[in-house]
Amino acid sequence: MAFNKVHHIAIICSDYQKSKHFYVDILGLDVMTEIFREERQSYKLDLALNGEYIIELFSFPNPPQRPSRPEAQGLRHLAFEVDDVISERQRLMDKGIAVEPIRTDKFTGRKFTFFADPDDLPLELYEK
């Protein structure tokens, strides 16, 4: 395999407007394209970070639930690199987002913390 990079991460949400608000207005990702697919009753929202496409947010009628805690089988979490975990954690808390206490990675010495999106998908802030 000759991978160049991770192209995007696809997320299926249960409440499109709530998740769009979270990823765009709270996390600050930029909307690249937004499409409503009438035949599927589904939205597809392409989101970018610093001009680079990273998340494809989907809505579907009645998507099945699945475990989303970090220790569940499958995707463990989605991590965002930040310069300062302390200030970004506070920014999230100021917007009403519950954020775990800051921890330190015993191998790298870097700070990190976890929070969740509206569907309880685990998200991480990891210090650069």
Coordinates of N, CA, C and O in Angstrom, one line a residue:
M1 N 0.9 -1.2 0.0 CA 0.0 0.0 0.0 C 0.9 1.2 0.0 O 1.9 1.3 0.7
A2 N 0.4 2.2 -0.7 CA 1.2 3.5 -0.8 C 0.2 4.6 -0.4 O -0.1 5.5 -1.2
F3 N -0.2 4.7 0.9 CA -1.2 5.7 1.3 C -0.5 7.1 1.3 O 0.7 7.2 1.7
N4 N -1.2 8.1 1.0 CA -0.7 9.5 1.1 C -1.2 10.1 2.5 O -0.4 10.8 3.1
K5 N -2.4 9.8 2.9 CA -2.9 10.4 4.1 C -4.3 9.8 4.3 O -4.9 9.1 3.5
V6 N -4.9 10.1 5.5 CA -6.3 9.7 5.7 C -7.1 10.8 4.9 O -7.0 12.0 5.1
H7 N -8.0 10.3 4.0 CA -8.8 11.3 3.2 C -9.9 11.9 4.0 O -10.0 13.2 3.9
H8 N -10.7 11.1 4.7 CA -11.8 11.7 5.5 C -12.3 10.7 6.4 O -12.0 9.5 6.3
I9 N -13.1 11.1 7.4 CA -13.7 10.2 8.4 C -15.2 10.4 8.2 O -15.7 11.6 8.2
A10 N -16.0 9.3 8.0 CA -17.4 9.4 7.9 C -18.1 9.2 9.2 O -17.8 8.2 9.9
I11 N -19.1 10.0 9.5 CA -19.8 9.9 10.8 C -21.3 10.0 10.4 O -21.7 10.8 9.7
I12 N -22.1 9.0 11.0 CA -23.5 9.0 10.8 C -24.1 9.5 12.1 O -23.8 9.0 13.2
C13 N -24.9 10.6 12.0 CA -25.5 11.2 13.2 C -26.9 10.8 13.3 O -27.6 10.5 12.4
S14 N -27.5 11.0 14.5 CA -28.9 10.7 14.7 C -29.8 12.0 14.6 O -30.9 11.9 14.3
D15 N -29.2 13.2 14.8 CA -29.9 14.4 14.7 C -29.0 15.4 13.9 O -28.1 16.0 14.4
Y16 N -29.3 15.5 12.6 CA -28.5 16.3 11.7 C -28.2 17.7 12.1 O -27.1 18.2 12.1
Q17 N -29.3 18.4 12.4 CA -29.1 19.8 12.8 C -28.3 20.0 14.0 O -27.4 20.9 14.1
K18 N -28.5 19.1 15.0 CA -27.8 19.2 16.3 C -26.3 18.9 16.0 O -25.4 19.6 16.5
S19 N -26.0 17.9 15.2 CA -24.6 17.5 14.9 C -23.9 18.6 14.0 O -22.7 18.9 14.2
K20 N -24.7 19.1 13.1 CA -24.1 20.2 12.2 C -23.7 21.4 13.1 O -22.6 21.9 13.0
H21 N -24.6 21.8 14.0 CA -24.3 22.9 14.9 C -23.0 22.6 15.8 O -22.2 23.4 15.9
F22 N -22.9 21.4 16.3 CA -21.8 21.0 17.1 C -20.5 21.1 16.3 O -19.5 21.7 16.7
Y23 N -20.4 20.4 15.1 CA -19.2 20.4 14.4 C -18.8 21.7 13.7 O -17.6 22.1 13.6
V24 N -19.8 22.5 13.3 CA -19.6 23.8 12.7 C -19.5 24.9 13.7 O -18.5 25.7 13.7
D25 N -20.5 25.1 14.5 CA -20.5 26.3 15.4 C -19.7 26.1 16.7 O -19.2 27.1 17.2
I26 N -19.6 24.9 17.2 CA -18.9 24.7 18.4 C -17.4 24.3 18.2 O -16.5 24.9 18.7
L27 N -17.2 23.3 17.3 CA -15.8 22.9 17.0 C -15.1 23.8 16.0 O -13.9 23.9 15.9
G28 N -15.9 24.5 15.2 CA -15.4 25.5 14.2 C -14.9 24.9 12.9 O -14.1 25.6 12.2
L29 N -15.4 23.7 12.5 CA -15.1 23.2 11.2 C -15.8 24.0 10.1 O -16.9 24.5 10.4
D30 N -15.2 24.0 9.0 CA -15.8 24.8 7.8 C -16.6 23.9 6.9 O -16.2 22.8 6.6
V31 N -17.8 24.4 6.5 CA -18.6 23.6 5.6 C -18.1 23.8 4.2 O -17.9 24.9 3.7
M32 N -17.8 22.6 3.5 CA -17.3 22.7 2.1 C -18.5 22.5 1.2 O -18.7 23.3 0.3
T33 N -19.3 21.4 1.4 CA -20.5 21.2 0.7 C -21.6 20.6 1.6 O -21.3 19.9 2.5
E34 N -22.8 20.9 1.2 CA -24.0 20.3 2.0 C -25.0 19.9 0.9 O -25.4 20.7 0.1
I35 N -25.3 18.6 1.0 CA -26.3 18.1 0.0 C -27.4 17.3 0.7 O -27.1 16.6 1.6
F36 N -28.6 17.5 0.2 CA -29.7 16.7 0.7 C -30.1 15.7 -0.4 O -30.4 16.1 -1.5
R37 N -30.0 14.4 -0.1 CA -30.3 13.4 -1.0 C -31.7 12.9 -0.8 O -32.0 12.1 0.1
E38 N -32.6 13.5 -1.6 CA -34.1 13.2 -1.5 C -34.4 11.8 -1.5 O -35.2 11.3 -0.6
E39 N -33.8 11.0 -2.4 CA -34.2 9.6 -2.5 C -33.8 8.8 -1.2 O -34.4 7.7 -1.0
R40 N -32.9 9.3 -0.5 CA -32.4 8.6 0.8 C -32.9 9.3 2.0 O -32.6 8.8 3.1
Q41 N -33.5 10.5 1.8 CA -33.9 11.3 3.0 C -32.7 11.5 3.9 O -32.7 11.3 5.1
S42 N -31.6 11.9 3.3 CA -30.3 11.9 3.9 C -29.5 13.2 3.5 O -29.4 13.5 2.4
Y43 N -28.9 13.8 4.6 CA -27.9 14.9 4.3 C -26.5 14.3 4.2 O -26.2 13.3 4.9
K44 N -25.7 15.0 3.5 CA -24.2 14.7 3.4 C -23.6 16.1 3.5 O -23.8 16.9 2.7
L45 N -22.8 16.2 4.6 CA -22.1 17.5 4.9 C -20.6 17.2 4.9 O -20.1 16.4 5.7
D46 N -19.9 17.9 4.0 CA -18.4 17.8 4.0 C -17.8 18.9 4.8 O -18.1 20.1 4.5
L47 N -17.0 18.6 5.7 CA -16.4 19.5 6.6 C -14.9 19.6 6.5 O -14.2 18.5 6.3
A48 N -14.3 20.8 6.7 CA -12.9 21.0 6.5 C -12.3 21.6 7.8 O -13.0 22.3 8.5
L49 N -11.0 21.3 8.0 CA -10.3 21.9 9.1 C -9.0 22.6 8.4 O -8.3 21.9 7.7
N50 N -8.9 23.9 8.6 CA -7.8 24.6 8.0 C -7.7 24.4 6.5 O -6.6 24.2 5.9
G51 N -8.9 24.3 5.9 CA -8.9 24.2 4.4 C -8.8 22.7 3.9 O -8.9 22.5 2.7
E52 N -8.6 21.8 4.8 CA -8.5 20.4 4.4 C -9.7 19.6 4.8 O -10.1 19.6 5.9
Y53 N -10.3 18.9 3.8 CA -11.4 18.0 4.0 C -11.1 16.9 5.0 O -10.2 16.2 4.8
I54 N -11.9 16.8 6.0 CA -11.6 15.8 7.0 C -12.8 14.9 7.5 O -12.7 13.8 7.8
I55 N -14.0 15.5 7.5 CA -15.2 14.8 8.0 C -16.3 14.9 7.0 O -16.7 15.9 6.5
E56 N -17.0 13.7 6.8 CA -18.2 13.6 6.0 C -19.3 13.2 7.0 O -19.3 12.1 7.6
L57 N -20.2 14.1 7.3 CA -21.3 13.9 8.2 C -22.5 13.5 7.5 O -23.0 14.3 6.6
F58 N -23.1 12.4 7.8 CA -24.3 11.9 7.2 C -25.5 11.8 8.2 O -25.3 11.6 9.4
S59 N -26.7 12.0 7.7 CA -27.9 11.7 8.4 C -28.6 10.6 7.6 O -28.6 10.6 6.4
F60 N -29.3 9.7 8.3 CA -30.1 8.7 7.7 C -31.3 8.6 8.6 O -31.2 8.7 9.8
P61 N -32.5 8.2 8.1 CA -33.7 8.0 8.9 C -33.4 6.8 9.8 O -33.0 5.7 9.3
N62 N -33.6 6.9 11.1 CA -33.4 5.8 12.1 C -32.2 5.0 12.0 O -32.3 3.7 11.8
P63 N -31.0 5.6 12.1 CA -29.8 4.7 12.0 C -29.7 3.9 13.2 O -30.1 4.3 14.3
P64 N -29.2 2.6 13.1 CA -29.0 1.8 14.3 C -28.0 2.3 15.2 O -27.0 2.9 14.8
Q65 N -28.2 2.2 16.5 CA -27.2 2.6 17.5 C -26.1 1.5 17.6 O -26.3 0.4 17.3
R66 N -24.9 2.0 18.0 CA -23.8 1.1 18.3 C -23.0 1.6 19.5 O -23.0 2.8 19.7
P67 N -22.2 0.8 20.1 CA -21.4 1.3 21.2 C -20.4 2.3 20.7 O -19.9 2.2 19.6
S68 N -20.2 3.3 21.5 CA -19.2 4.4 21.1 C -18.2 4.7 22.2 O -17.4 5.7 22.0
R69 N -18.2 4.0 23.3 CA -17.2 4.4 24.3 C -15.8 4.0 23.8 O -15.6 3.1 23.0
P70 N -14.7 4.6 24.3 CA -13.4 4.4 23.8 C -13.0 2.9 23.8 O -12.2 2.5 23.0
E71 N -13.5 2.1 24.7 CA -13.1 0.7 24.8 C -13.9 -0.3 24.0 O -13.7 -1.5 24.0
A72 N -15.0 0.2 23.3 CA -15.8 -0.6 22.5 C -15.1 -1.0 21.2 O -14.2 -0.3 20.7
Q73 N -15.4 -2.2 20.6 CA -14.8 -2.6 19.4 C -15.1 -1.6 18.3 O -16.2 -1.1 18.2
G74 N -14.2 -1.4 17.4 CA -14.3 -0.5 16.3 C -13.5 0.8 16.5 O -12.5 0.8 17.3
L75 N -14.0 1.9 15.9 CA -13.3 3.1 16.1 C -13.2 3.5 17.5 O -14.3 3.6 18.2
R76 N -12.0 3.7 18.1 CA -11.9 4.1 19.5 C -12.3 5.5 19.7 O -13.1 5.9 20.6
H77 N -11.7 6.5 19.0 CA -12.0 7.9 19.1 C -11.4 8.6 17.9 O -10.6 8.1 17.2
L78 N -11.8 9.9 17.8 CA -11.3 10.8 16.8 C -10.5 11.9 17.6 O -11.1 12.5 18.4
A79 N -9.3 12.1 17.2 CA -8.4 13.0 18.0 C -8.1 14.3 17.2 O -7.8 14.1 16.0
F80 N -8.2 15.4 17.8 CA -7.9 16.7 17.2 C -6.6 17.2 17.8 O -6.5 17.3 19.1
E81 N -5.6 17.5 17.1 CA -4.4 18.1 17.6 C -4.6 19.6 17.9 O -5.2 20.3 17.1
V82 N -4.1 20.0 19.1 CA -4.3 21.4 19.5 C -2.9 21.9 20.0 O -2.1 21.1 20.5
D83 N -2.7 23.2 20.0 CA -1.5 23.8 20.6 C -1.6 23.8 22.1 O -0.5 23.6 22.8
D84 N -2.8 24.0 22.7 CA -2.9 24.2 24.2 C -4.2 23.5 24.6 O -5.3 24.0 24.5
V85 N -4.0 22.3 25.2 CA -5.2 21.5 25.7 C -6.0 22.3 26.7 O -7.2 22.3 26.7
I86 N -5.3 22.9 27.6 CA -5.9 23.6 28.7 C -6.9 24.7 28.2 O -8.1 24.8 28.6
S87 N -6.4 25.6 27.3 CA -7.3 26.6 26.8 C -8.4 26.1 25.9 O -9.5 26.6 26.0
E88 N -8.1 25.1 25.1 CA -9.2 24.5 24.2 C -10.2 23.8 25.1 O -11.4 23.8 24.7
R89 N -9.8 23.1 26.1 CA -10.8 22.5 27.0 C -11.7 23.5 27.6 O -12.9 23.3 27.7
Q90 N -11.1 24.6 28.1 CA -11.9 25.7 28.7 C -12.9 26.3 27.6 O -14.1 26.6 28.0
R91 N -12.4 26.4 26.4 CA -13.3 26.9 25.3 C -14.5 26.1 25.1 O -15.6 26.5 25.0
L92 N -14.3 24.7 25.1 CA -15.4 23.8 25.0 C -16.4 23.9 26.2 O -17.6 23.9 26.0
M93 N -15.8 24.0 27.4 CA -16.6 24.0 28.6 C -17.4 25.3 28.6 O -18.6 25.3 29.0
D94 N -16.8 26.4 28.1 CA -17.6 27.7 28.0 C -18.8 27.6 27.1 O -19.7 28.4 27.2
K95 N -18.7 26.7 26.2 CA -19.8 26.5 25.2 C -20.8 25.4 25.7 O -21.6 24.9 25.0
G96 N -20.6 25.0 27.0 CA -21.5 24.0 27.5 C -21.2 22.5 27.2 O -22.0 21.7 27.5
I97 N -20.0 22.3 26.8 CA -19.6 20.9 26.4 C -18.9 20.3 27.7 O -18.0 20.9 28.2
A98 N -19.3 19.1 28.1 CA -18.7 18.4 29.2 C -17.4 17.8 28.7 O -17.3 17.2 27.6
V99 N -16.3 18.1 29.4 CA -15.0 17.6 29.0 C -14.3 17.0 30.2 O -14.4 17.5 31.4
E100 N -13.7 15.8 30.0 CA -13.0 15.1 31.1 C -11.9 15.9 31.6 O -11.3 16.8 30.9
P101 N -11.4 15.6 32.8 CA -10.1 16.2 33.3 C -9.0 15.9 32.4 O -8.9 14.9 31.7
I102 N -8.0 16.8 32.4 CA -6.8 16.7 31.5 C -5.9 15.6 32.1 O -5.7 15.5 33.3
R103 N -5.4 14.8 31.2 CA -4.5 13.7 31.6 C -3.1 14.0 30.8 O -3.1 14.8 29.9
T104 N -2.1 13.3 31.2 CA -0.8 13.4 30.6 C -0.4 12.0 30.1 O -0.5 11.0 30.8
D105 N -0.1 12.0 28.8 CA 0.4 10.7 28.1 C 1.7 10.3 28.8 O 2.7 11.1 28.6
K106 N 1.8 9.2 29.4 CA 3.0 8.8 30.1 C 4.1 8.5 29.2 O 5.3 8.5 29.6
F107 N 3.8 8.3 27.9 CA 4.9 8.0 27.0 C 5.4 9.2 26.2 O 6.6 9.3 26.0
T108 N 4.6 10.2 26.0 CA 5.0 11.4 25.2 C 5.1 12.6 26.1 O 5.7 13.6 25.7
G109 N 4.5 12.6 27.3 CA 4.5 13.7 28.2 C 3.5 14.8 27.8 O 3.5 15.9 28.3
R110 N 2.7 14.5 26.7 CA 1.7 15.5 26.2 C 0.4 15.4 26.9 O 0.0 14.3 27.3
K111 N -0.3 16.6 27.0 CA -1.6 16.6 27.6 C -2.7 16.2 26.7 O -2.6 16.4 25.5
F112 N -3.8 15.6 27.2 CA -4.9 15.2 26.4 C -6.1 15.1 27.2 O -6.1 15.0 28.5
T113 N -7.3 15.2 26.6 CA -8.6 15.0 27.3 C -9.6 14.6 26.3 O -9.4 14.7 25.1
F114 N -10.7 14.1 26.8 CA -11.8 13.6 26.0 C -13.1 14.3 26.2 O -13.4 14.8 27.3
F115 N -13.9 14.4 25.2 CA -15.3 14.9 25.2 C -16.1 14.1 24.2 O -15.6 13.2 23.6
A116 N -17.4 14.5 24.0 CA -18.2 13.7 23.1 C -19.0 14.6 22.2 O -19.4 15.7 22.6
D117 N -19.4 14.1 21.0 CA -20.2 14.8 20.1 C -21.7 14.5 20.5 O -21.9 13.8 21.5
P118 N -22.7 15.1 19.9 CA -24.1 14.9 20.3 C -24.5 13.4 20.3 O -25.5 13.1 21.0
D119 N -23.9 12.5 19.6 CA -24.2 11.1 19.6 C -23.3 10.3 20.5 O -23.2 9.1 20.4
D120 N -22.6 11.0 21.3 CA -21.7 10.3 22.3 C -20.4 9.7 21.6 O -19.8 8.8 22.2
L121 N -20.1 10.1 20.4 CA -18.9 9.7 19.8 C -17.7 10.3 20.5 O -17.6 11.5 20.7
P122 N -16.8 9.5 21.0 CA -15.6 10.0 21.8 C -14.7 10.8 20.9 O -14.2 10.3 19.9
L123 N -14.4 12.0 21.3 CA -13.5 12.9 20.7 C -12.4 13.3 21.6 O -12.6 13.4 22.8
E124 N -11.2 13.5 21.1 CA -10.1 13.8 22.0 C -9.4 15.1 21.5 O -9.3 15.4 20.3
L125 N -8.9 15.9 22.5 CA -8.0 17.0 22.2 C -6.6 16.4 22.6 O -6.4 15.9 23.8
Y126 N -5.6 16.5 21.8 CA -4.2 16.1 22.1 C -3.3 17.2 21.8 O -3.3 17.7 20.7
E127 N -2.4 17.5 22.7 CA -1.5 18.6 22.6 C -0.4 18.3 21.7 O 0.2 17.2 21.7
K128 N -0.1 19.3 20.8 CA 1.0 19.2 19.8 C 2.3 19.1 20.4 O 2.6 19.6 21.5

